[in-house]
GROMACS .gro file of C-alpha atoms in nm:
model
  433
    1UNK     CA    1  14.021   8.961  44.822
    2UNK     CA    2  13.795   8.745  45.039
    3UNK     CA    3  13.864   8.399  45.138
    4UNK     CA    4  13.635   8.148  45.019
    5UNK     CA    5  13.513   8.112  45.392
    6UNK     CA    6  13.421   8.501  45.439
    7UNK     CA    7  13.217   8.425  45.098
    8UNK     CA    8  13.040   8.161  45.267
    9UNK     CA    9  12.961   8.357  45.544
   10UNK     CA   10  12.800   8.598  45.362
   11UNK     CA   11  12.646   8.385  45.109
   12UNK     CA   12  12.465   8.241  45.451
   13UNK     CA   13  12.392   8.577  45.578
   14UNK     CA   14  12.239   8.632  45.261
   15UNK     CA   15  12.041   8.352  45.243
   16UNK     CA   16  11.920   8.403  45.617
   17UNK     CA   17  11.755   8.689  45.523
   18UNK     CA   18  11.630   8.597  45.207
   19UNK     CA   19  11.505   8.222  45.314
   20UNK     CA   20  11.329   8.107  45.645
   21UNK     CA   21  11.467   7.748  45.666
   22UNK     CA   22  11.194   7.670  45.945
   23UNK     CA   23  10.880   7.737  45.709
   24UNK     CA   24  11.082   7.700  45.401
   25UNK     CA   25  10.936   7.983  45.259
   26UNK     CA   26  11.100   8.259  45.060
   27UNK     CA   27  11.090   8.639  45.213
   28UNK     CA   28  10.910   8.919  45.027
   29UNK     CA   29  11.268   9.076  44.890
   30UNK     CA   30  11.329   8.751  44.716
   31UNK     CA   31  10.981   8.721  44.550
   32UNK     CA   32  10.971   9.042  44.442
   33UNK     CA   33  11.051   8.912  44.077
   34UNK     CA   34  10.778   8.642  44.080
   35UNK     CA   35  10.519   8.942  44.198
   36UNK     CA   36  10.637   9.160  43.867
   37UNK     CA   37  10.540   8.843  43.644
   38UNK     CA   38  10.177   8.851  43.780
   39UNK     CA   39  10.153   9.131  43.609
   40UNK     CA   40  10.183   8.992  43.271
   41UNK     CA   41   9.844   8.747  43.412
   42UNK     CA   42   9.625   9.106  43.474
   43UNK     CA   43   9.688   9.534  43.561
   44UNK     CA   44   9.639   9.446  43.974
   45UNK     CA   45   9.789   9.216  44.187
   46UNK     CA   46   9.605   9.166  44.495
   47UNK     CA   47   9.795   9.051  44.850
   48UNK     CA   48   9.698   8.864  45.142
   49UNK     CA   49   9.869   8.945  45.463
   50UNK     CA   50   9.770   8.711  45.770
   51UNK     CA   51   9.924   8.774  46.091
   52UNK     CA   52   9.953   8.486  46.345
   53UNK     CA   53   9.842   8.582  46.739
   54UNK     CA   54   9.936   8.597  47.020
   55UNK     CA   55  10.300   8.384  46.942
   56UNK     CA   56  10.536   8.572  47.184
   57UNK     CA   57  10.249   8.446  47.442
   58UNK     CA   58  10.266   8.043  47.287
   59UNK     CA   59  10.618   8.089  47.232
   60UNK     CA   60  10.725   8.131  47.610
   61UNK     CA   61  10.461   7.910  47.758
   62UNK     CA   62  10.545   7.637  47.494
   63UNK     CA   63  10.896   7.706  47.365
   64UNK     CA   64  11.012   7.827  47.063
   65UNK     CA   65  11.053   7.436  46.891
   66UNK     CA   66  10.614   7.475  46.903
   67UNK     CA   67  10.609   7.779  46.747
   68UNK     CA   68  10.828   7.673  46.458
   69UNK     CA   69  10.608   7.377  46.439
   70UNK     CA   70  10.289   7.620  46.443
   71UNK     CA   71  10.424   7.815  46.154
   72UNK     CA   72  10.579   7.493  45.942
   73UNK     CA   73  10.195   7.445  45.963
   74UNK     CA   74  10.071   7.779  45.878
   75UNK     CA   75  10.309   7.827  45.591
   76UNK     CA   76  10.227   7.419  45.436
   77UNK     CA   77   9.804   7.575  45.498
   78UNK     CA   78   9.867   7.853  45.250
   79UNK     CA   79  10.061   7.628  45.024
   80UNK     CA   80   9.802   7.436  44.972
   81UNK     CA   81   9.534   7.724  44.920
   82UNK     CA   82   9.734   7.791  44.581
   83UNK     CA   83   9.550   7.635  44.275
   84UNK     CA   84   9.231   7.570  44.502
   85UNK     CA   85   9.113   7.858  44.747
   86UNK     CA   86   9.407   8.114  44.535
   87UNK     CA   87   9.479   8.082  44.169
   88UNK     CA   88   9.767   7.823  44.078
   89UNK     CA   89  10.028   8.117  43.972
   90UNK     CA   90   9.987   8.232  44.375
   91UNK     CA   91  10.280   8.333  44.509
   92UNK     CA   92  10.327   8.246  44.913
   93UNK     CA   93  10.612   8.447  45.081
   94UNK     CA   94  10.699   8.500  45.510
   95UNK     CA   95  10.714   8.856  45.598
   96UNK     CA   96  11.013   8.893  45.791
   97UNK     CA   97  11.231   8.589  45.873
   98UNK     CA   98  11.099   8.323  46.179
   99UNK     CA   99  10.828   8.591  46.201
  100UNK     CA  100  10.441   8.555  46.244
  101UNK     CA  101  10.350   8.719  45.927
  102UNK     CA  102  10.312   8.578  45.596
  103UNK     CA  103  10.180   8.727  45.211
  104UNK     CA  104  10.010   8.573  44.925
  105UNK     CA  105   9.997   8.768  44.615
  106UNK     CA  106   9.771   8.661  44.347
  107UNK     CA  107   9.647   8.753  44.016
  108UNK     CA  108   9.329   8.997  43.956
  109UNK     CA  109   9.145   8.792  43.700
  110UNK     CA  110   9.045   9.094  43.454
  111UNK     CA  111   8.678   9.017  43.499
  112UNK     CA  112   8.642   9.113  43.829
  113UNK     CA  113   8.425   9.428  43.927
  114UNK     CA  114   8.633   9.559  44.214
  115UNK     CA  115   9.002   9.380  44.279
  116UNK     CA  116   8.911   9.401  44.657
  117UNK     CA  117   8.575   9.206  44.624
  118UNK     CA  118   8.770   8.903  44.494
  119UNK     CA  119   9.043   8.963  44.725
  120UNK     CA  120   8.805   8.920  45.016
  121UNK     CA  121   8.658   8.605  44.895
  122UNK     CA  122   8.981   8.418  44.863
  123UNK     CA  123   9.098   8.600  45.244
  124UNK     CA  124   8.795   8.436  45.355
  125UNK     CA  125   8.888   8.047  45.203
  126UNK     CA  126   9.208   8.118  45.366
  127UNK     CA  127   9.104   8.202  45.705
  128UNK     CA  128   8.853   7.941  45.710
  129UNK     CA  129   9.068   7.666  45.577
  130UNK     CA  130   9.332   7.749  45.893
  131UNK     CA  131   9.048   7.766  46.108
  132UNK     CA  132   8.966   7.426  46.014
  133UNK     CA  133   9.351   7.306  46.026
  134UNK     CA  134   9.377   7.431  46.374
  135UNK     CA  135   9.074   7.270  46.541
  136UNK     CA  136   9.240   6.966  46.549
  137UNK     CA  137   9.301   6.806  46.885
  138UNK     CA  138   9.692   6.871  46.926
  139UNK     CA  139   9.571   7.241  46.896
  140UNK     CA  140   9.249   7.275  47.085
  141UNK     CA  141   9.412   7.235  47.390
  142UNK     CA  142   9.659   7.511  47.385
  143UNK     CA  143   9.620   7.833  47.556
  144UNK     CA  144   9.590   8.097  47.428
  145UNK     CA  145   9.456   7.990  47.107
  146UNK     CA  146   9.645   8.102  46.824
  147UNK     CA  147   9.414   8.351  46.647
  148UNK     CA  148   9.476   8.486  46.312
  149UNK     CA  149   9.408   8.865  46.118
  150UNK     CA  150   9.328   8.911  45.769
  151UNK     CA  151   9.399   9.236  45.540
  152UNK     CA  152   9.425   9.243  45.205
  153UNK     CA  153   9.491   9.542  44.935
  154UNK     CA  154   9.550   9.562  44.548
  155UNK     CA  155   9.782   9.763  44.332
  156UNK     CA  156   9.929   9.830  44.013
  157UNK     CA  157  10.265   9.878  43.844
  158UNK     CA  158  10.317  10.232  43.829
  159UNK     CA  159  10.601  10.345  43.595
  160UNK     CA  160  10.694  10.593  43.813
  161UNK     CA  161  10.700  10.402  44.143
  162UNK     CA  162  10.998  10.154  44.217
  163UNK     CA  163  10.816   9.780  44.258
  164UNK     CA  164  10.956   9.711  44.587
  165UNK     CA  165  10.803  10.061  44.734
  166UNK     CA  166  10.441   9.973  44.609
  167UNK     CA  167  10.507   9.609  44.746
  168UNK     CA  168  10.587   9.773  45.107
  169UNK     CA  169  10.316  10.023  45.059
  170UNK     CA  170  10.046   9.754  45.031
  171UNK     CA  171  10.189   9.553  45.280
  172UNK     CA  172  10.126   9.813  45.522
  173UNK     CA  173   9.783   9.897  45.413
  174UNK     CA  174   9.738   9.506  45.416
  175UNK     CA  175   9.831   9.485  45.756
  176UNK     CA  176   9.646   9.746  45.870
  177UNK     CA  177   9.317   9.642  45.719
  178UNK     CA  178   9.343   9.322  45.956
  179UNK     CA  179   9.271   9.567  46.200
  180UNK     CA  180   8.903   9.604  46.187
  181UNK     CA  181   8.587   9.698  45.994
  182UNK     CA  182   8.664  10.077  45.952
  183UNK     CA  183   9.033   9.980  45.819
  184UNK     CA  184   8.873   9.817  45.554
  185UNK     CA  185   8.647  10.049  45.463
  186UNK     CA  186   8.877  10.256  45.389
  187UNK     CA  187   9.175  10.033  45.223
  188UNK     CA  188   8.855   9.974  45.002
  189UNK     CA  189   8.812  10.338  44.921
  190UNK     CA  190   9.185  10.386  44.888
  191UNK     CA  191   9.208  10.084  44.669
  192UNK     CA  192   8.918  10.222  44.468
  193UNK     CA  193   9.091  10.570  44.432
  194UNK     CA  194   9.386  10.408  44.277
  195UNK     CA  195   9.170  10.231  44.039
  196UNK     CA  196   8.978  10.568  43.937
  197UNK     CA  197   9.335  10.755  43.880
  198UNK     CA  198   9.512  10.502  43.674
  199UNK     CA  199   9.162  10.461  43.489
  200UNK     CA  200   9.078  10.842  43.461
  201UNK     CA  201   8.739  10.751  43.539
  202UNK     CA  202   8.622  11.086  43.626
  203UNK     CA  203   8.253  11.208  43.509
  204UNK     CA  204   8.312  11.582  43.458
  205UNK     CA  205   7.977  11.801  43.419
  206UNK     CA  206   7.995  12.174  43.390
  207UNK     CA  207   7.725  12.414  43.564
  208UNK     CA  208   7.635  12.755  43.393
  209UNK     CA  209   7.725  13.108  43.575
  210UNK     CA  210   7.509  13.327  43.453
  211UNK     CA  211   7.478  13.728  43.420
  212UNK     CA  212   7.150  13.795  43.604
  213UNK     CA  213   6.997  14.060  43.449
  214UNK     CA  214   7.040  13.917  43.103
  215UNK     CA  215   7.016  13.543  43.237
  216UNK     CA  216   7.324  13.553  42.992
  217UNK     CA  217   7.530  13.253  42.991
  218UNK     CA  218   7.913  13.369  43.068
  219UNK     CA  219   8.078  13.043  43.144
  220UNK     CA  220   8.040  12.694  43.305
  221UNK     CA  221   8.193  12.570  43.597
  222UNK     CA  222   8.341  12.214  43.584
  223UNK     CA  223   8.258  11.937  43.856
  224UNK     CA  224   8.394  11.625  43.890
  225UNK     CA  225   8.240  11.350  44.026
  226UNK     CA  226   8.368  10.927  44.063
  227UNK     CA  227   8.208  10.652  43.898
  228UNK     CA  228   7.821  10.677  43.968
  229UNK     CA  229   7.609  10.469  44.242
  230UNK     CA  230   7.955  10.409  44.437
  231UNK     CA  231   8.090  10.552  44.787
  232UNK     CA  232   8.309  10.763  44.602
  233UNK     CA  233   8.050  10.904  44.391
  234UNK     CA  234   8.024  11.251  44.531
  235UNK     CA  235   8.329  11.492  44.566
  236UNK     CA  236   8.386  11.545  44.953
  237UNK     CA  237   8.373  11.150  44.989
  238UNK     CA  238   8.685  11.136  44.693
  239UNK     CA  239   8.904  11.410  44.829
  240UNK     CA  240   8.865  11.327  45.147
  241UNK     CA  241   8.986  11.014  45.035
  242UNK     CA  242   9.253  11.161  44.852
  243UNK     CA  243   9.381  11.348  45.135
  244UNK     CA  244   9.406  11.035  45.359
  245UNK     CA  245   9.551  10.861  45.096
  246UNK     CA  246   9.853  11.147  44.995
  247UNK     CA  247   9.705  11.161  44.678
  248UNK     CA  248   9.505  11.448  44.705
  249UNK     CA  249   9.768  11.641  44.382
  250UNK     CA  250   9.717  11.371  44.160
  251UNK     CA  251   9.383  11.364  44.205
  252UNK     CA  252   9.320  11.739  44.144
  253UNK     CA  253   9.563  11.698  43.826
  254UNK     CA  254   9.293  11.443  43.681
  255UNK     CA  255   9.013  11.668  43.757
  256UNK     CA  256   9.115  11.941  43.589
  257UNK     CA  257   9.263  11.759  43.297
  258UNK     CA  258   8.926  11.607  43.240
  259UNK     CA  259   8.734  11.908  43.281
  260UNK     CA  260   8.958  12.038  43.006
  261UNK     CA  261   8.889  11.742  42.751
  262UNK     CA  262   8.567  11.804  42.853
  263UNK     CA  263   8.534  12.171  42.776
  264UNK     CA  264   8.605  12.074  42.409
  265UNK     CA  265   8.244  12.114  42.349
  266UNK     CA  266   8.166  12.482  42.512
  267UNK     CA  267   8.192  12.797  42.236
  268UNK     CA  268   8.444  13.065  42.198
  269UNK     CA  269   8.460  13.375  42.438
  270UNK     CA  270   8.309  13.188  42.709
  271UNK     CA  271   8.460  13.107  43.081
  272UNK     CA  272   8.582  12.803  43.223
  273UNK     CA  273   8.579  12.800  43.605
  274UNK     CA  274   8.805  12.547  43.731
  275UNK     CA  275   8.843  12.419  44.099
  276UNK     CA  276   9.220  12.385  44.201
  277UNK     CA  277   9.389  12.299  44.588
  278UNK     CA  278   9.644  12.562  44.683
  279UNK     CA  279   9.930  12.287  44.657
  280UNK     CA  280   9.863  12.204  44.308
  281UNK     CA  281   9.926  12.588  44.219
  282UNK     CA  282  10.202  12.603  44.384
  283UNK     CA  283  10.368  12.269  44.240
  284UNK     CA  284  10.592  12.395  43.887
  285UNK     CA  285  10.533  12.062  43.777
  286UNK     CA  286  10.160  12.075  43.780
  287UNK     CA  287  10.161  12.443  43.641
  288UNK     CA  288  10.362  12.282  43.363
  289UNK     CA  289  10.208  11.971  43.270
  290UNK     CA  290   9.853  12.083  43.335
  291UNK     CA  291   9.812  12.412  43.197
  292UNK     CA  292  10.187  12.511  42.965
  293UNK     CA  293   9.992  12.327  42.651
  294UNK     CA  294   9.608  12.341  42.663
  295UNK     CA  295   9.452  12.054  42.495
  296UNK     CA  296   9.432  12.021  42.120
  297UNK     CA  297   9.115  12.150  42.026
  298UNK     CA  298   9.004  12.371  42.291
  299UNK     CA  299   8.823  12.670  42.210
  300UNK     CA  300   8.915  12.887  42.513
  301UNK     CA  301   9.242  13.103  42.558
  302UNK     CA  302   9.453  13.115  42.866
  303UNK     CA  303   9.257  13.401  42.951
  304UNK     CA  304   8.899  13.266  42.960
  305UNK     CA  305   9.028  13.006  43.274
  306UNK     CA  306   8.928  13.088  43.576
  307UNK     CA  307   9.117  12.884  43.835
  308UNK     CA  308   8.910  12.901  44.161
  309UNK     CA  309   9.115  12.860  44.490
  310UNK     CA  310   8.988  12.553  44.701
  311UNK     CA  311   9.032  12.472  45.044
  312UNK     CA  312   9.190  12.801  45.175
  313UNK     CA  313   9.324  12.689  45.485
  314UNK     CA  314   9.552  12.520  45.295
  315UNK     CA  315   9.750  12.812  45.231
  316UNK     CA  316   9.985  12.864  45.453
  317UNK     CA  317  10.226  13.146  45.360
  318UNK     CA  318  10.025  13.436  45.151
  319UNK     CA  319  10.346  13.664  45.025
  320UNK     CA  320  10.456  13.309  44.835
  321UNK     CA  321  10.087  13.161  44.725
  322UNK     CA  322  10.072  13.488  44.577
  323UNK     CA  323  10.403  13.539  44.389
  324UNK     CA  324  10.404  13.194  44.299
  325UNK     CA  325  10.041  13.218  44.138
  326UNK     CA  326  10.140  13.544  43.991
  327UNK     CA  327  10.330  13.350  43.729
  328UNK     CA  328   9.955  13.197  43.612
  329UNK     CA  329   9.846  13.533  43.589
  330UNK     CA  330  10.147  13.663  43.374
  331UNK     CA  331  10.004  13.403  43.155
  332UNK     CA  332   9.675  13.495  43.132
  333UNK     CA  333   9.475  13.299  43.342
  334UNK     CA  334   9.214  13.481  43.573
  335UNK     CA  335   9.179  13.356  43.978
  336UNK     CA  336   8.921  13.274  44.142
  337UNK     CA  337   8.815  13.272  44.571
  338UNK     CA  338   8.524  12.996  44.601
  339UNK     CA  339   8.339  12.928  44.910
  340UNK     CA  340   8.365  13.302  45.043
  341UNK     CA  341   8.148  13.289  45.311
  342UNK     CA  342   8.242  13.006  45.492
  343UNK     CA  343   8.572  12.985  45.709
  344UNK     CA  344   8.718  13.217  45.899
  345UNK     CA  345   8.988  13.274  45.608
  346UNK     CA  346   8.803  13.420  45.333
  347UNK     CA  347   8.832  13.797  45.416
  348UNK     CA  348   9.218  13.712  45.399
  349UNK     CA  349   9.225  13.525  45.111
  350UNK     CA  350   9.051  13.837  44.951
  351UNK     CA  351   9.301  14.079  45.048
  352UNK     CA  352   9.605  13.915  45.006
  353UNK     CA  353   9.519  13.719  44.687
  354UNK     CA  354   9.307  14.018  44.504
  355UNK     CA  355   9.143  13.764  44.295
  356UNK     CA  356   8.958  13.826  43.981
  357UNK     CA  357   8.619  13.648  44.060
  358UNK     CA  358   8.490  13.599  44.404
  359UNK     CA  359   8.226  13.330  44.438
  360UNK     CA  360   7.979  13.337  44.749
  361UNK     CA  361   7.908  13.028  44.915
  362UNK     CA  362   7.546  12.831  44.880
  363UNK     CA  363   7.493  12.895  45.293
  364UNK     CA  364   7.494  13.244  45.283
  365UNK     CA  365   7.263  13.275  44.951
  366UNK     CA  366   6.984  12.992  45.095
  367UNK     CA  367   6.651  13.196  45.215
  368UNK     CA  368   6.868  13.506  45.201
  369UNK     CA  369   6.523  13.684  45.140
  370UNK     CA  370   6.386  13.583  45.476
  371UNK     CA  371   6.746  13.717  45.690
  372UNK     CA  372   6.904  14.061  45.685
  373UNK     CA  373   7.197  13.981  45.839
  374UNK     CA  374   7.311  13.764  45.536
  375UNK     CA  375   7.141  14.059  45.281
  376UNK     CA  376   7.379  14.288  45.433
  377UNK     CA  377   7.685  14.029  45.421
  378UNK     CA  378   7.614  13.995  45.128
  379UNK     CA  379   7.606  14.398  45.027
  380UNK     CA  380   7.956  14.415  45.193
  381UNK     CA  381   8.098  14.159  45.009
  382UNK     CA  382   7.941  14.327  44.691
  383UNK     CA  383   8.128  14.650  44.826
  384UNK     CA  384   8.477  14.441  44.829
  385UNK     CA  385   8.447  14.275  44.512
  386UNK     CA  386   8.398  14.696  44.322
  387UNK     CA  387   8.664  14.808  44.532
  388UNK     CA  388   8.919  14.526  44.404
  389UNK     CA  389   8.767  14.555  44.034
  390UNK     CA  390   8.673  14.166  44.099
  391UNK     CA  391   8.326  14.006  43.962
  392UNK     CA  392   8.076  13.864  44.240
  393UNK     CA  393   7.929  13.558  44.168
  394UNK     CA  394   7.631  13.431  44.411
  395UNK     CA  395   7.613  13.030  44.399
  396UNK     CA  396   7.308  12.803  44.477
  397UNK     CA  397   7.016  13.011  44.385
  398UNK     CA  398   6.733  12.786  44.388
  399UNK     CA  399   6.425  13.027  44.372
  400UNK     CA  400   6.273  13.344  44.237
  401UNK     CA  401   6.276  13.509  44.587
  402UNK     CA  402   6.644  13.407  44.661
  403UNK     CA  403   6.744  13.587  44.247
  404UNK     CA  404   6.539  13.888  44.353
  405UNK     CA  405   6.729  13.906  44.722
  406UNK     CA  406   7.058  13.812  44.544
  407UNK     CA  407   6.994  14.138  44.285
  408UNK     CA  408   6.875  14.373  44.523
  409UNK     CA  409   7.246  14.360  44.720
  410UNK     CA  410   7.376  14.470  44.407
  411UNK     CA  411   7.513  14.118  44.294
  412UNK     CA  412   7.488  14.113  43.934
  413UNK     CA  413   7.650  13.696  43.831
  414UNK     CA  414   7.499  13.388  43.968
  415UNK     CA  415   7.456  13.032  43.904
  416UNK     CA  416   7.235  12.712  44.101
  417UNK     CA  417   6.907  12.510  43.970
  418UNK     CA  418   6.722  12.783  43.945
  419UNK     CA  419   6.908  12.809  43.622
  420UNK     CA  420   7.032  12.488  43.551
  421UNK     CA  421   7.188  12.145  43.688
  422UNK     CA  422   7.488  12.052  43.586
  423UNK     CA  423   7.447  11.905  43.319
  424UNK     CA  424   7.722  11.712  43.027
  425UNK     CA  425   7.627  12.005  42.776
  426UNK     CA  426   7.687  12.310  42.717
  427UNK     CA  427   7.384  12.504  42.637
  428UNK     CA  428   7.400  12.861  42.427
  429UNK     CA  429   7.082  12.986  42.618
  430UNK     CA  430   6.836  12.921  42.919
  431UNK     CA  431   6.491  12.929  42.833
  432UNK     CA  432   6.240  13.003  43.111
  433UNK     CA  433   6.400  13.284  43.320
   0.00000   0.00000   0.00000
């Protein structure tokens, strides 16, 4: 058993790294608990991280007793800011002992439009209220100046997620945002991305495929889109998000769950063509949870889903992508290529996947009626789609010339405006064609 000195010692050790006795500010570890109570004040807690510069520079011109007195000032300026420039439950905390860095988290108040746009107001006060602080004489003399960066980020407590990793998650996107304009363009769109998955606020609308010589309706295809008039309104801009974000699976996961609530409305017998990354299909958990119970009230069987493989580069062993998706077709469900046409991957996908429903990309069915070359792509493709018993399905057909083109190459499924926009409905018929 320790001596009560060695329990000294480490009681100091542990305070050393838990307290900076020059600021007299706590670290982040040991505020970790006051952070989880802002949560009880609003869903997102927004941080502050402000990074002092250059201080190695000041510290051996000046000596390391003007640095300490540079940061005792820093760290009594953002004191201050709580209750006037940062709500009064603010809490201030140094990140990393004797260090340059420093974090404020603060309270979302629930009214706010975007957690970021009231984060960047109160970044602002802050910066402009040690701005002001060092101007002073004592300071203006020194060089180099001490400079200071601002980032900020928002985020929420996740059930799933340990507090003190989302802490150290947004520090780092934090500190990175101080970095410059396109950081924060995208910590916002990051930020925003979190908002739109824990809010599910995904607009879903569902396109007809149609049977051209009947102009039958045979099923819809879903799109999701974010929350209109913002920068993550259309797809590519929120999964390219995703992707730089590592949330690219969850996001797919919401899309298709909310096409599915969505596809409460469409009749019986019909298809459901769902977009889906490689990854998610191979993920048990997101075979499981997504598609092992189908939602309460949906009219289609496993059988009428057509899950259409996205982003085929993504795949990087065939032999497993297709024994592992062979399980979904045990099942029931059908598979889908999308995009064929574009990449240098979609012959391959076709021949190692054998999917059930090949759709041809938009580029290759624009003006087909004016090129040959893409006529006779487009007869080949035809060719591959008998041989392989799957159905060919020619997207973004926009005109009377580019259906009759389409028809002639012995295409005999399509879907674009020429039928219908996507729409929030799910029409029996098309009148008109």
């Amino acid at each position: 058993m320790g001596s009560d000195q060695d329990l000294r010692t480490e009681y100091l050790k542990l305070q050393a790294a838990l307290y900076d006795p020059n600021t007299r500010l706590r670290s982040v570890p040991a505020v970790l608990e006051a952070v989880r109570g802002l949560f009880d004040l609003g869903r997102w807690v927004g941080l502050i991280h402000l990074a002092a510069d250059p201080l190695r520079r000041i510290e051996s011109i000046y000596g390391w007793q003007s640095t300490d007195r540079l940061l005792r000032t820093i760290a009594s300026t953002l004191e201050s800011c709580v209750g006037q420039s940062l709500p009064a439950e603010s809490v201030i905390a140094q990140s990393g002992i004797y260090g340059g860095c420093f974090a404020a988290f603060l309270p979302i108040g629930s009214a706010a439009a975007s957690p970021l746009d009231q984060l960047e107001t109160a970044a602002s006060a802050i910066a402009l209220r040690l701005e002001e602080c060092f101007a002073a004489p004592e300071y203006r003399t020194m060089s180099p100046r001490l400079s200071f960066r601002t980032g900020f980020s928002a985020f929420t407590n996740e059930p799933f997620f340990r507090l003190e990793r989302i802490v150290y998650r947004a520090l780092d996107e934090a500190s990175s945002v101080g970095g410059g304009g396109e950081a924060r363009r995208r910590n916002r769109e990051q930020t925003e991305l979190k908002r739109i998955l824990r809010e599910r606020d995904i607009d879903v609308v569902f396109q007809p495929v149609v049977q051209l010589d009947e102009t039958r309706i045979i099923g819809f295809e879903a799109f999701c889109r974010g929350p209109r008039n913002s920068t993550l309104e259309q797809p590519r801009a929120l999964f390219a998000t995703s992707c730089d974000a590592s949330m690219a699976r969850e996001l797919d996961l919401l899309c298709q769950r909310r096409a599915l609530e969505g596809a409460r409305g469409m009749g019986a017998g019909v298809k459901l063509f769902l977009n889906a990354l490689p990854d998610s299909l191979l993920d048990p958990g997101f075979r499981d949870h997504l598609l092992r119970d189908l939602p309460e009230g949906l009219p289609l069987r496993e059988e009428d889903i057509v899950l259409e493989i996205a982003d085929r580069d993504a795949i990087g062993d065939y032999r497993q992508f297709e024994a592992e998706v062979g399980e979904l077709r045990t099942r029931g469900f059908r598979l889908g290529v999308d995009d064929v046409g574009t990449g240098s991957r979609s012959l391959q996908t076709i021949t190692e996947v054998r999917p059930d429903y090949i759709k041809v990309d938009r580029s290759l069915i624009r003006n087909i009626q004016n090129n040959l070359v893409k006529q006779e792509m487009l007869r080949s493709l035809s060719n591959v789609a008998r041989s392989i018993e799957a159905i060919l399905v020619a997207e973004g057909i926009e005109s009377g010339e580019e259906l009759a083109a389409v028809k002639s190459c012995g295409v005999h499924y399509g879907q674009g405006f020429l039928f219908s926009a996507p729409r929030h409905d799910f029409p029996a018929t098309l009148g008109g064609h």
